[in-house]
Short mmCIF file of C-alpha atoms in Angstrom, two decimals:
data_model
loop_
_atom_site.label_atom_id
_atom_site.label_comp_id
_atom_site.label_asym_id
_atom_site.label_seq_id
_atom_site.Cartn_x
_atom_site.Cartn_y
_atom_site.Cartn_z
CA MET A 1 0.14 13.07 -13.24
CA ALA A 2 0.30 9.29 -12.73
CA ALA A 3 1.92 8.38 -9.44
CA PHE A 4 3.04 5.22 -7.66
CA GLY A 5 2.57 4.67 -3.94
CA THR A 6 1.23 2.20 -1.41
CA SER A 7 -2.20 2.31 -3.07
CA GLY A 8 -0.45 1.19 -6.25
CA LEU A 9 -0.20 3.00 -9.57
CA ARG A 10 -2.90 5.65 -10.08
CA GLY A 11 -3.45 8.28 -12.71
CA LEU A 12 -5.46 9.61 -15.62
CA VAL A 13 -6.29 6.95 -18.19
CA GLU A 14 -4.44 8.92 -20.87
CA GLU A 15 -1.29 8.79 -18.72
CA LEU A 16 -1.48 5.05 -18.06
CA ASP A 17 -0.11 4.07 -21.44
CA ASP A 18 1.35 0.66 -22.22
CA GLY A 19 4.91 1.72 -21.48
CA LEU A 20 4.10 3.09 -18.02
CA VAL A 21 2.02 0.06 -17.03
CA TYR A 22 4.55 -2.41 -18.44
CA GLY A 23 7.42 -0.72 -16.61
CA HIS A 24 5.74 -0.67 -13.20
CA VAL A 25 4.60 -4.29 -13.40
CA LEU A 26 8.04 -5.49 -14.47
CA ALA A 27 9.68 -3.41 -11.71
CA PHE A 28 7.27 -4.92 -9.16
CA LEU A 29 8.16 -8.48 -10.18
CA ARG A 30 11.89 -7.78 -10.25
CA TYR A 31 11.58 -6.37 -6.74
CA LEU A 32 9.78 -9.54 -5.62
CA GLU A 33 12.46 -11.62 -7.31
CA GLU A 34 15.04 -9.77 -5.22
CA LEU A 35 13.00 -10.69 -2.12
CA ARG A 36 12.73 -14.31 -3.33
CA GLU A 37 8.95 -14.00 -3.52
CA PHE A 38 8.87 -14.52 -7.29
CA ALA A 39 11.00 -16.44 -9.77
CA PRO A 40 10.77 -17.13 -13.51
CA GLY A 41 8.14 -19.80 -14.02
CA GLY A 42 6.12 -18.56 -11.07
CA ALA A 43 2.42 -17.78 -11.27
CA VAL A 44 0.98 -14.26 -11.13
CA LEU A 45 -2.76 -13.62 -10.81
CA LEU A 46 -4.42 -10.72 -12.67
CA GLY A 47 -7.92 -9.31 -12.33
CA GLY A 48 -9.79 -6.09 -12.93
CA ASP A 49 -12.88 -3.97 -12.39
CA LEU A 50 -15.47 -2.89 -14.98
CA ARG A 51 -13.98 0.44 -16.06
CA PRO A 52 -13.76 0.56 -19.87
CA SER A 53 -10.03 1.31 -19.65
CA THR A 54 -9.31 -1.80 -17.57
CA PRO A 55 -8.86 -4.43 -20.35
CA ALA A 56 -6.13 -2.45 -22.14
CA ILE A 57 -4.20 -2.00 -18.88
CA LEU A 58 -4.57 -5.72 -18.14
CA GLU A 59 -3.08 -6.54 -21.55
CA ALA A 60 0.01 -4.39 -20.92
CA ALA A 61 0.40 -5.90 -17.44
CA TRP A 62 0.06 -9.40 -18.92
CA ALA A 63 2.88 -8.68 -21.36
CA ALA A 64 5.13 -7.51 -18.51
CA VAL A 65 4.45 -10.70 -16.50
CA CYS A 66 5.39 -12.80 -19.52
CA ASP A 67 8.58 -10.81 -20.12
CA ALA A 68 9.51 -11.28 -16.46
CA GLY A 69 9.31 -15.02 -17.04
CA GLY A 70 6.10 -15.42 -15.09
CA ARG A 71 2.98 -17.47 -15.84
CA PRO A 72 0.02 -15.07 -15.80
CA HIS A 73 -3.42 -16.38 -14.78
CA PHE A 74 -6.54 -14.34 -15.57
CA ALA A 75 -8.95 -14.36 -12.63
CA GLY A 76 -11.42 -12.22 -14.56
CA PHE A 77 -13.39 -9.18 -13.51
CA LEU A 78 -13.91 -9.77 -9.81
CA PRO A 79 -13.70 -8.01 -6.42
CA THR A 80 -10.30 -6.79 -5.28
CA PRO A 81 -10.56 -8.84 -2.03
CA ALA A 82 -11.39 -11.97 -4.06
CA LEU A 83 -8.20 -11.60 -6.10
CA ALA A 84 -6.16 -10.81 -2.99
CA LEU A 85 -7.55 -13.87 -1.18
CA ALA A 86 -6.63 -16.08 -4.13
CA GLY A 87 -3.08 -14.74 -4.21
CA PHE A 88 -2.58 -14.99 -0.44
CA GLN A 89 -3.89 -18.56 -0.31
CA ARG A 90 -1.63 -19.66 -3.16
CA ARG A 91 1.33 -17.57 -1.99
CA VAL A 92 1.74 -15.87 -5.38
CA PRO A 93 1.77 -12.19 -6.44
CA SER A 94 -1.44 -10.63 -7.72
CA LEU A 95 -2.30 -7.48 -9.70
CA MET A 96 -5.72 -5.83 -9.64
CA VAL A 97 -6.43 -3.24 -12.33
CA THR A 98 -8.82 -0.83 -10.64
CA GLY A 99 -9.32 2.81 -9.86
CA SER A 100 -11.51 1.82 -6.91
CA HIS A 101 -13.70 4.85 -6.14
CA ILE A 102 -11.74 7.56 -7.97
CA PRO A 103 -13.26 9.46 -10.93
CA PHE A 104 -14.13 7.77 -14.20
CA ASP A 105 -11.27 9.33 -16.17
CA ARG A 106 -8.71 7.59 -13.94
CA ASN A 107 -7.57 4.05 -13.29
CA GLY A 108 -4.73 2.20 -11.65
CA ILE A 109 -3.14 -1.06 -10.53
CA LYS A 110 -3.09 -2.44 -7.01
CA PHE A 111 -0.11 -4.73 -6.34
CA ASN A 112 -0.12 -7.54 -3.77
CA ARG A 113 2.85 -9.49 -2.52
CA PRO A 114 2.28 -13.24 -1.98
CA HIS A 115 1.47 -12.74 1.69
CA GLY A 116 -0.19 -9.33 1.79
CA GLU A 117 -0.58 -5.82 0.46
CA LEU A 118 2.40 -3.63 -0.33
CA GLY A 119 3.76 -1.79 2.68
CA LYS A 120 5.31 1.66 2.78
CA ALA A 121 8.78 0.10 2.84
CA ASP A 122 8.15 -1.58 -0.54
CA GLU A 123 7.68 1.63 -2.51
CA ALA A 124 11.36 2.60 -2.71
CA GLY A 125 12.43 -0.89 -3.76
CA ILE A 126 9.99 -0.98 -6.67
CA LEU A 127 10.88 2.53 -7.80
CA ASP A 128 14.58 1.63 -7.71
CA HIS A 129 13.93 -1.20 -10.19
CA LEU A 130 11.73 1.01 -12.37
CA ALA A 131 14.70 3.14 -13.34
CA GLY A 132 16.36 0.18 -15.08
CA ILE A 133 13.36 -1.15 -17.02
CA PRO A 134 13.90 -1.02 -20.81
CA VAL A 135 11.24 0.60 -22.97
CA PRO A 136 9.26 -2.15 -24.76
CA PRO A 137 8.75 -1.96 -28.56
CA ARG A 138 5.69 0.19 -29.28
CA ASP A 139 3.88 1.56 -32.32
CA GLU A 140 3.20 5.18 -33.24
CA GLN A 141 0.21 5.32 -30.82
CA GLY A 142 2.35 4.09 -27.93
CA ARG A 143 0.77 0.62 -27.89
CA LEU A 144 2.85 -2.51 -27.42
CA ARG A 145 3.81 -4.03 -30.76
CA HIS A 146 3.30 -7.54 -29.38
CA ARG A 147 0.06 -7.17 -27.50
CA PRO A 148 -1.39 -10.26 -25.79
CA VAL A 149 -5.00 -11.39 -25.96
CA LEU A 150 -6.54 -12.08 -22.57
CA PRO A 151 -7.84 -15.64 -22.18
CA ALA A 152 -11.22 -16.55 -20.75
CA PRO A 153 -11.26 -15.94 -16.97
CA ASP A 154 -10.79 -18.81 -14.55
CA ALA A 155 -13.94 -18.90 -12.38
CA ARG A 156 -12.37 -20.81 -9.49
CA TYR A 157 -10.89 -17.66 -7.96
CA ALA A 158 -14.28 -16.00 -7.53
CA ASP A 159 -15.75 -19.34 -6.42
CA ASP A 160 -13.17 -19.63 -3.65
CA TYR A 161 -14.17 -16.19 -2.42
CA LEU A 162 -17.85 -17.19 -2.25
CA ALA A 163 -16.91 -20.43 -0.50
CA ARG A 164 -15.28 -18.38 2.26
CA TYR A 165 -18.73 -17.20 3.37
CA ARG A 166 -20.76 -20.25 2.40
CA SER A 167 -18.63 -22.33 4.75
CA CYS A 168 -19.80 -20.23 7.71
CA LEU A 169 -23.51 -19.63 7.20
CA ASP A 170 -26.52 -21.91 6.60
CA VAL A 171 -28.36 -21.69 3.30
CA ASP A 172 -31.32 -20.03 5.06
CA ALA A 173 -29.20 -17.48 6.96
CA LEU A 174 -30.97 -14.55 5.26
CA ALA A 175 -34.33 -16.20 4.58
CA GLY A 176 -37.23 -13.79 4.97
CA LEU A 177 -35.22 -10.69 4.08
CA ARG A 178 -36.08 -8.67 0.98
CA ILE A 179 -32.80 -7.02 -0.06
CA GLY A 180 -32.31 -4.47 -2.80
CA LEU A 181 -29.03 -4.75 -4.69
CA TYR A 182 -27.85 -1.47 -6.20
CA GLN A 183 -25.78 -2.96 -8.99
CA HIS A 184 -24.63 0.22 -10.86
CA SER A 185 -21.26 -0.74 -12.41
CA GLY A 186 -19.80 -2.54 -9.40
CA VAL A 187 -17.64 -5.56 -10.23
CA ALA A 188 -19.34 -7.61 -7.46
CA ARG A 189 -22.89 -7.05 -8.71
CA ASP A 190 -23.53 -10.56 -10.07
CA LEU A 191 -21.45 -12.33 -7.44
CA LEU A 192 -23.24 -10.53 -4.62
CA GLU A 193 -26.65 -11.34 -6.08
CA ALA A 194 -25.78 -15.04 -6.19
CA LEU A 195 -24.41 -14.99 -2.65
CA LEU A 196 -27.41 -13.24 -1.06
CA ALA A 197 -29.93 -15.40 -2.92
CA GLY A 198 -27.95 -18.49 -1.93
CA PHE A 199 -28.55 -17.60 1.72
CA GLY A 200 -32.29 -17.44 1.13
CA ALA A 201 -32.80 -13.69 0.66
CA GLU A 202 -35.20 -12.32 -1.91
CA VAL A 203 -32.93 -10.11 -4.00
CA VAL A 204 -34.25 -7.14 -5.99
CA PRO A 205 -31.63 -5.98 -8.57
CA LEU A 206 -31.70 -2.20 -9.11
CA GLY A 207 -29.87 0.50 -11.04
CA ARG A 208 -27.67 -1.65 -13.26
CA THR A 209 -25.72 0.32 -15.85
CA GLU A 210 -22.97 -0.39 -18.34
CA GLU A 211 -21.56 3.12 -17.87
CA PHE A 212 -19.00 3.22 -15.08
CA VAL A 213 -20.09 5.03 -11.90
CA PRO A 214 -17.26 6.09 -9.52
CA MET A 215 -18.94 5.35 -6.18
CA ASP A 216 -17.16 6.93 -3.21
CA THR A 217 -18.62 5.56 0.02
CA GLU A 218 -17.30 8.55 1.99
CA ALA A 219 -18.84 11.09 -0.38
CA LEU A 220 -22.09 9.64 -1.70
CA ARG A 221 -23.82 11.57 -4.45
CA PRO A 222 -27.12 13.28 -3.55
CA GLU A 223 -28.91 11.16 -6.16
CA ASP A 224 -27.74 7.97 -4.44
CA LYS A 225 -29.17 9.16 -1.15
CA GLU A 226 -32.49 9.94 -2.86
CA LEU A 227 -32.50 6.59 -4.67
CA ALA A 228 -32.08 4.67 -1.43
CA VAL A 229 -35.11 6.28 0.20
CA ARG A 230 -37.24 5.82 -2.92
CA TRP A 231 -36.22 2.22 -3.63
CA VAL A 232 -36.74 1.06 -0.05
CA ARG A 233 -40.23 2.55 -0.05
CA GLU A 234 -41.24 1.42 -3.56
CA HIS A 235 -39.98 -2.15 -3.23
CA GLY A 236 -40.67 -2.76 0.47
CA LEU A 237 -37.02 -3.51 1.20
CA ASP A 238 -35.53 -4.61 4.51
CA ALA A 239 -32.15 -3.35 3.32
CA LEU A 240 -30.33 -1.98 0.29
CA VAL A 241 -26.75 -3.07 -0.40
CA SER A 242 -24.00 -2.15 -2.84
CA THR A 243 -20.24 -1.66 -3.07
CA ASP A 244 -17.83 0.72 -4.73
CA GLY A 245 -16.40 -0.18 -8.14
CA ASP A 246 -13.98 -2.91 -7.03
CA ALA A 247 -15.95 -4.14 -3.99
CA ASP A 248 -13.52 -3.32 -1.21
CA ARG A 249 -15.88 -0.68 0.24
CA PRO A 250 -19.43 -1.62 1.28
CA MET A 251 -22.66 0.36 1.05
CA LEU A 252 -25.59 -0.53 3.32
CA ALA A 253 -28.91 1.28 3.73
CA ASP A 254 -31.48 0.20 6.32
CA GLU A 255 -35.24 -0.20 6.08
CA HIS A 256 -35.64 3.60 6.14
CA GLY A 257 -33.29 4.08 3.17
CA SER A 258 -30.58 5.63 5.35
CA TRP A 259 -27.07 4.80 4.20
CA TRP A 260 -24.90 3.68 7.11
CA ARG A 261 -21.59 5.38 7.64
CA GLY A 262 -18.77 2.95 6.88
CA ASP A 263 -17.09 3.31 10.26
CA LEU A 264 -20.33 2.42 12.09
CA LEU A 265 -20.77 -0.62 9.86
CA GLY A 266 -17.18 -1.57 10.71
CA LEU A 267 -17.84 -1.15 14.42
CA VAL A 268 -21.03 -3.23 14.31
CA SER A 269 -19.25 -5.92 12.27
CA ALA A 270 -16.36 -6.09 14.75
CA GLN A 271 -18.86 -6.60 17.57
CA ILE A 272 -20.74 -9.30 15.66
CA LEU A 273 -17.49 -11.16 14.95
CA GLY A 274 -16.50 -10.98 18.62
CA ALA A 275 -13.26 -9.07 18.07
CA ASP A 276 -11.14 -8.46 21.15
CA ALA A 277 -8.89 -5.90 19.41
CA VAL A 278 -9.56 -3.35 16.67
CA ALA A 279 -7.36 -1.18 14.45
CA THR A 280 -8.84 1.77 12.57
CA PRO A 281 -7.72 5.18 11.27
CA ILE A 282 -8.13 8.39 13.25
CA SER A 283 -11.00 9.48 11.00
CA SER A 284 -13.32 6.71 12.23
CA ASN A 285 -16.17 7.46 14.63
CA THR A 286 -15.14 7.72 18.31
CA ALA A 287 -18.14 5.58 19.24
CA LEU A 288 -15.56 2.79 18.92
CA GLU A 289 -13.79 3.72 22.16
CA ARG A 290 -16.99 4.88 23.87
CA SER A 291 -18.60 1.49 23.28
CA GLY A 292 -16.12 -0.22 25.61
CA ALA A 293 -16.60 -3.37 23.56
CA PHE A 294 -12.96 -4.13 22.85
CA ALA A 295 -9.95 -4.86 25.01
CA GLN A 296 -7.60 -2.86 22.80
CA VAL A 297 -8.00 -0.20 20.11
CA ILE A 298 -5.22 1.26 17.96
CA ARG A 299 -5.75 4.40 15.88
CA THR A 300 -3.68 4.82 12.72
CA ARG A 301 -3.10 7.10 9.78
CA ILE A 302 -5.63 6.74 6.97
CA GLY A 303 -4.89 3.87 4.60
CA SER A 304 -4.95 0.08 4.73
CA PRO A 305 -1.13 -0.31 5.07
CA TYR A 306 -1.30 1.49 8.42
CA VAL A 307 -4.28 -0.55 9.60
CA ILE A 308 -2.51 -3.76 8.59
CA ALA A 309 0.64 -2.74 10.47
CA ALA A 310 -1.49 -2.05 13.57
CA MET A 311 -3.16 -5.46 13.25
CA ASP A 312 0.31 -7.04 13.14
CA GLU A 313 1.13 -5.15 16.33
CA LEU A 314 -2.04 -6.42 18.01
CA ARG A 315 -1.16 -9.98 17.04
CA GLU A 316 2.30 -9.54 18.58
CA GLN A 317 0.57 -8.34 21.75
CA GLY A 318 -1.23 -11.69 21.94
CA TYR A 319 -4.75 -10.77 20.82
CA GLY A 320 -6.56 -13.61 19.06
CA ARG A 321 -9.57 -12.05 17.31
CA ILE A 322 -8.32 -9.02 15.43
CA VAL A 323 -10.43 -6.82 13.15
CA GLY A 324 -9.50 -3.69 11.25
CA TYR A 325 -11.78 -1.32 9.42
CA GLU A 326 -11.62 2.02 7.68
CA ALA A 327 -14.04 4.93 7.64
CA ASN A 328 -15.00 3.89 4.11
CA GLY A 329 -16.39 0.63 5.54
CA GLY A 330 -13.79 -1.80 4.21
CA LEU A 331 -13.24 -4.60 6.76
CA LEU A 332 -9.91 -6.38 7.30
CA LEU A 333 -9.29 -9.54 9.32
CA GLY A 334 -5.94 -9.77 11.07
CA SER A 335 -6.55 -13.29 12.40
CA GLU A 336 -8.73 -16.34 11.95
CA ILE A 337 -12.17 -15.73 13.44
CA PRO A 338 -14.80 -18.42 14.07
CA TRP A 339 -18.23 -17.35 12.81
CA GLU A 340 -21.34 -19.45 13.22
CA HIS A 341 -20.58 -22.83 11.58
CA GLY A 342 -17.14 -22.13 10.16
CA THR A 343 -13.97 -20.11 10.47
CA LEU A 344 -13.04 -17.05 8.47
CA THR A 345 -9.38 -17.12 7.52
CA ALA A 346 -7.37 -13.96 7.99
CA LEU A 347 -7.74 -11.53 5.07
CA PRO A 348 -5.58 -8.43 5.62
CA THR A 349 -7.11 -6.35 2.85
CA ARG A 350 -10.31 -4.31 2.61
CA ASP A 351 -13.43 -6.39 1.97
CA ALA A 352 -16.97 -5.14 1.29
CA VAL A 353 -18.85 -8.43 1.41
CA LEU A 354 -18.11 -9.55 4.98
CA PRO A 355 -19.48 -6.44 6.76
CA LEU A 356 -22.61 -6.53 4.60
CA LEU A 357 -23.22 -10.20 5.39
CA ALA A 358 -22.45 -9.74 9.09
CA ALA A 359 -25.00 -6.95 9.57
CA LEU A 360 -27.71 -8.60 7.48
CA ARG A 361 -27.24 -11.95 9.19
CA GLU A 362 -27.33 -10.39 12.66
CA ALA A 363 -30.55 -8.50 11.89
CA ARG A 364 -32.09 -11.73 10.62
CA ARG A 365 -30.82 -13.72 13.62
CA GLN A 366 -32.34 -11.24 16.06
CA ASP A 367 -35.46 -10.91 13.87
CA ARG A 368 -35.25 -7.15 14.22
CA PRO A 369 -35.06 -4.27 11.73
CA LEU A 370 -31.57 -3.51 10.51
CA SER A 371 -31.61 0.01 11.97
CA THR A 372 -31.82 -1.36 15.52
CA LEU A 373 -28.25 -2.63 15.29
CA LEU A 374 -27.10 0.99 15.49
CA ALA A 375 -29.41 1.93 18.35
CA GLY A 376 -27.20 0.47 21.06
CA LEU A 377 -24.07 2.33 19.98
CA PRO A 378 -22.87 5.55 21.64
CA GLN A 379 -24.53 8.35 19.73
CA ARG A 380 -21.73 10.03 17.83
CA PHE A 381 -22.19 11.01 14.19
CA THR A 382 -19.77 11.57 11.36
CA SER A 383 -19.95 13.06 7.88
CA SER A 384 -17.43 13.50 5.09
CA ASP A 385 -16.98 14.83 1.59
CA ARG A 386 -14.24 16.22 -0.62
CA LEU A 387 -13.35 19.01 -2.99
CA GLN A 388 -12.41 17.41 -6.28
CA ASP A 389 -9.73 18.68 -8.68
CA PHE A 390 -7.90 20.21 -5.73
CA PRO A 391 -4.13 19.80 -6.27
CA THR A 392 -2.41 17.80 -3.54
CA GLN A 393 0.41 20.31 -3.15
CA LEU A 394 -2.08 23.14 -2.72
CA SER A 395 -3.76 21.16 0.08
CA ARG A 396 -0.43 20.64 1.80
CA ASP A 397 0.52 24.29 1.42
CA ARG A 398 -2.77 25.47 2.94
CA LEU A 399 -2.59 23.02 5.86
CA GLN A 400 0.95 24.10 6.66
CA ARG A 401 -0.60 27.17 8.31
CA TYR A 402 -1.72 24.99 11.23
CA GLN A 403 1.70 23.58 12.06
CA GLY A 404 3.76 24.78 14.99
CA ALA A 405 3.02 26.53 18.28
CA GLU A 406 0.39 28.85 16.82
CA GLY A 407 -1.45 26.11 14.92
CA CYS A 408 -4.45 26.01 17.27
CA ASP A 409 -4.79 29.78 17.14
CA HIS A 410 -4.73 29.83 13.35
CA PHE A 411 -7.21 26.96 13.11
CA GLY A 412 -9.50 28.77 15.53
CA GLU A 413 -9.25 31.95 13.49
CA ASP A 414 -10.28 30.09 10.33
CA PHE A 415 -12.92 27.70 11.70
CA GLY A 416 -13.65 28.65 15.30
CA ASP A 417 -16.92 30.40 14.48
CA LEU A 418 -18.18 27.15 12.92
CA CYS A 419 -17.07 25.00 15.84
CA GLY A 420 -17.67 27.21 18.88
CA GLY A 421 -14.19 28.49 19.69
CA HIS A 422 -10.55 27.54 19.35
CA PRO A 423 -9.62 23.84 19.27
CA LEU A 424 -8.38 22.15 22.42
CA LYS A 425 -5.74 20.30 20.42
CA LEU A 426 -4.65 19.37 16.91
CA ASP A 427 -3.67 15.88 15.77
CA TYR A 428 -1.20 15.76 12.86
CA SER A 429 -1.25 11.98 12.35
CA ASP A 430 -2.79 12.45 8.91
CA GLY A 431 -3.49 15.99 7.79
CA VAL A 432 -4.91 18.15 10.59
CA ARG A 433 -7.60 16.92 12.98
CA ALA A 434 -9.00 19.51 15.39
CA PHE A 435 -10.87 18.73 18.65
CA PHE A 436 -13.15 21.49 19.98
CA PRO A 437 -14.58 22.09 23.49
CA SER A 438 -18.10 21.52 22.10
CA GLY A 439 -17.18 17.94 21.19
CA ASP A 440 -17.08 18.81 17.49
CA ILE A 441 -14.22 17.37 15.42
CA LEU A 442 -13.03 18.81 12.10
CA HIS A 443 -10.43 16.91 10.09
CA LEU A 444 -8.77 18.12 6.87
CA ARG A 445 -6.37 16.10 4.71
CA PRO A 446 -5.20 15.71 1.11
CA SER A 447 -6.41 12.50 -0.53
CA GLY A 448 -3.71 9.90 -0.91
CA ASN A 449 -4.77 8.73 -4.36
CA ALA A 450 -6.50 11.61 -6.16
CA PRO A 451 -6.22 15.42 -6.40
CA GLU A 452 -8.84 15.99 -3.70
CA LEU A 453 -9.03 17.79 -0.38
CA ARG A 454 -11.02 15.64 2.05
CA CYS A 455 -13.02 16.89 5.01
CA TYR A 456 -14.36 14.80 7.90
CA THR A 457 -16.55 15.94 10.77
CA GLU A 458 -17.91 14.40 13.96
CA ALA A 459 -20.52 15.71 16.40
CA ASP A 460 -23.24 14.68 18.85
CA SER A 461 -25.97 14.73 16.19
CA ALA A 462 -26.19 13.84 12.51
CA SER A 463 -27.54 17.28 11.65
CA ARG A 464 -24.67 18.98 13.45
CA ALA A 465 -22.04 16.83 11.71
CA GLU A 466 -23.60 17.66 8.35
CA GLU A 467 -23.90 21.37 9.19
CA LEU A 468 -20.25 21.49 10.18
CA LEU A 469 -19.21 19.65 7.02
CA ARG A 470 -21.09 22.00 4.68
CA GLY A 471 -19.80 25.08 6.48
CA ALA A 472 -16.21 23.86 6.34
CA LEU A 473 -16.41 22.89 2.66
CA ALA A 474 -17.80 26.29 1.72
CA ARG A 475 -14.83 27.88 3.44
CA LEU A 476 -12.32 25.42 1.99
CA SER A 477 -13.56 26.03 -1.55
CA ARG A 478 -12.15 29.55 -1.29
CA TRP A 479 -8.67 28.09 -0.80
CA ARG A 480 -8.43 27.59 -4.55
CA SER A 481 -8.00 31.36 -4.97
CA PRO A 482 -4.57 32.88 -4.31
CA GLY A 483 -4.48 34.83 -1.07
CA GLU A 484 -7.67 33.27 0.32
CA ALA A 485 -7.56 31.25 3.54
#
């Protein structure tokens, strides 16, 4: 069932009808009007990803902006961070129609206030306004009777996003690199090609399709792992890059065709940018603390609102170069950060392009293979995947077994043979995260934006992390059956 939360409005395409979309957008703007962050006559930016359901949702959202008295501007089909940057710079609300990485039959809307993403405290205010939204006139199919036609997109919003990086790096910053670009159906596929080529790289476009591919950077499909190895070998690539559908999660494979884990890309990027403080969720690789590279580290619950709140806390503590990242690889800047010949303005939302550029540029600057950037990190390895079509409430019910004084004992009974004994402790910050004497970590949690049960592992070797993940998933799959645990 469609649901509204900090990630925005998400649900099955068949549930996201015109009335539901219209109501949530109008409630969002009325909430902002209450906060004096929007007024009739004010601008609202709209953009979307390449899902086939996106244009219809944009049209319903456009109608709601008009009925709220706003002036909608169509930024086109562009990365989520590009739209967010445009809204933050102009101090106006923005709406991104995207399902991000979730399955093809779903979609959603991400809402941004003029100064940043929605926070947890905003949810109740928007839902309060939703209750009073009148039902708009619709036909027998549930479509708005007065449906707008989207205008041609305004290219300046995407151009401003590209200028953010072009102002920092020379035109030959990536010269000599042969980079494969896995385009699939990602909204940044053309933009990223232009950006990499503009920095002197030889770009090899690969895998473009007009059918939408839901690319989850924390649960890559086996075929994508095989493609990376084959493409790197066949085309003599120094790297292979891509993003998820709306380009807030990066994908980077090195010269061996090995996809980097997003949290390691985030860690490397934070080092390259000279961060003195880092915020990241508890599911990110503990090589972060073991590296000793940062004066302060804050661990959060999973989700960008929590990372953003932690970055705000770090700024209040007086840190000047603040970076946040998530295990999916999305990088957030909590402060201005000088980089080479320019300065990156703060962008407190997930971005896929910056970490890709940072790693590629650093490899080129050092004139070393990309894989060597990971060699100096503490050797801890993570893996992750999920069970799809796993009801959220069922996940919560199953994990309830590990609450309370006997939680460690119960977790040990269920998973101890996989992990070498009972856990030393459990962390309940987000789901259940178990720490074992062997150094293994097993983390279970319901997804926040899809009916999925997610599983994360960490160990001293890549093979062990993968072995633990597969063993845990096999056990978790039995949770679907009544009475199994």
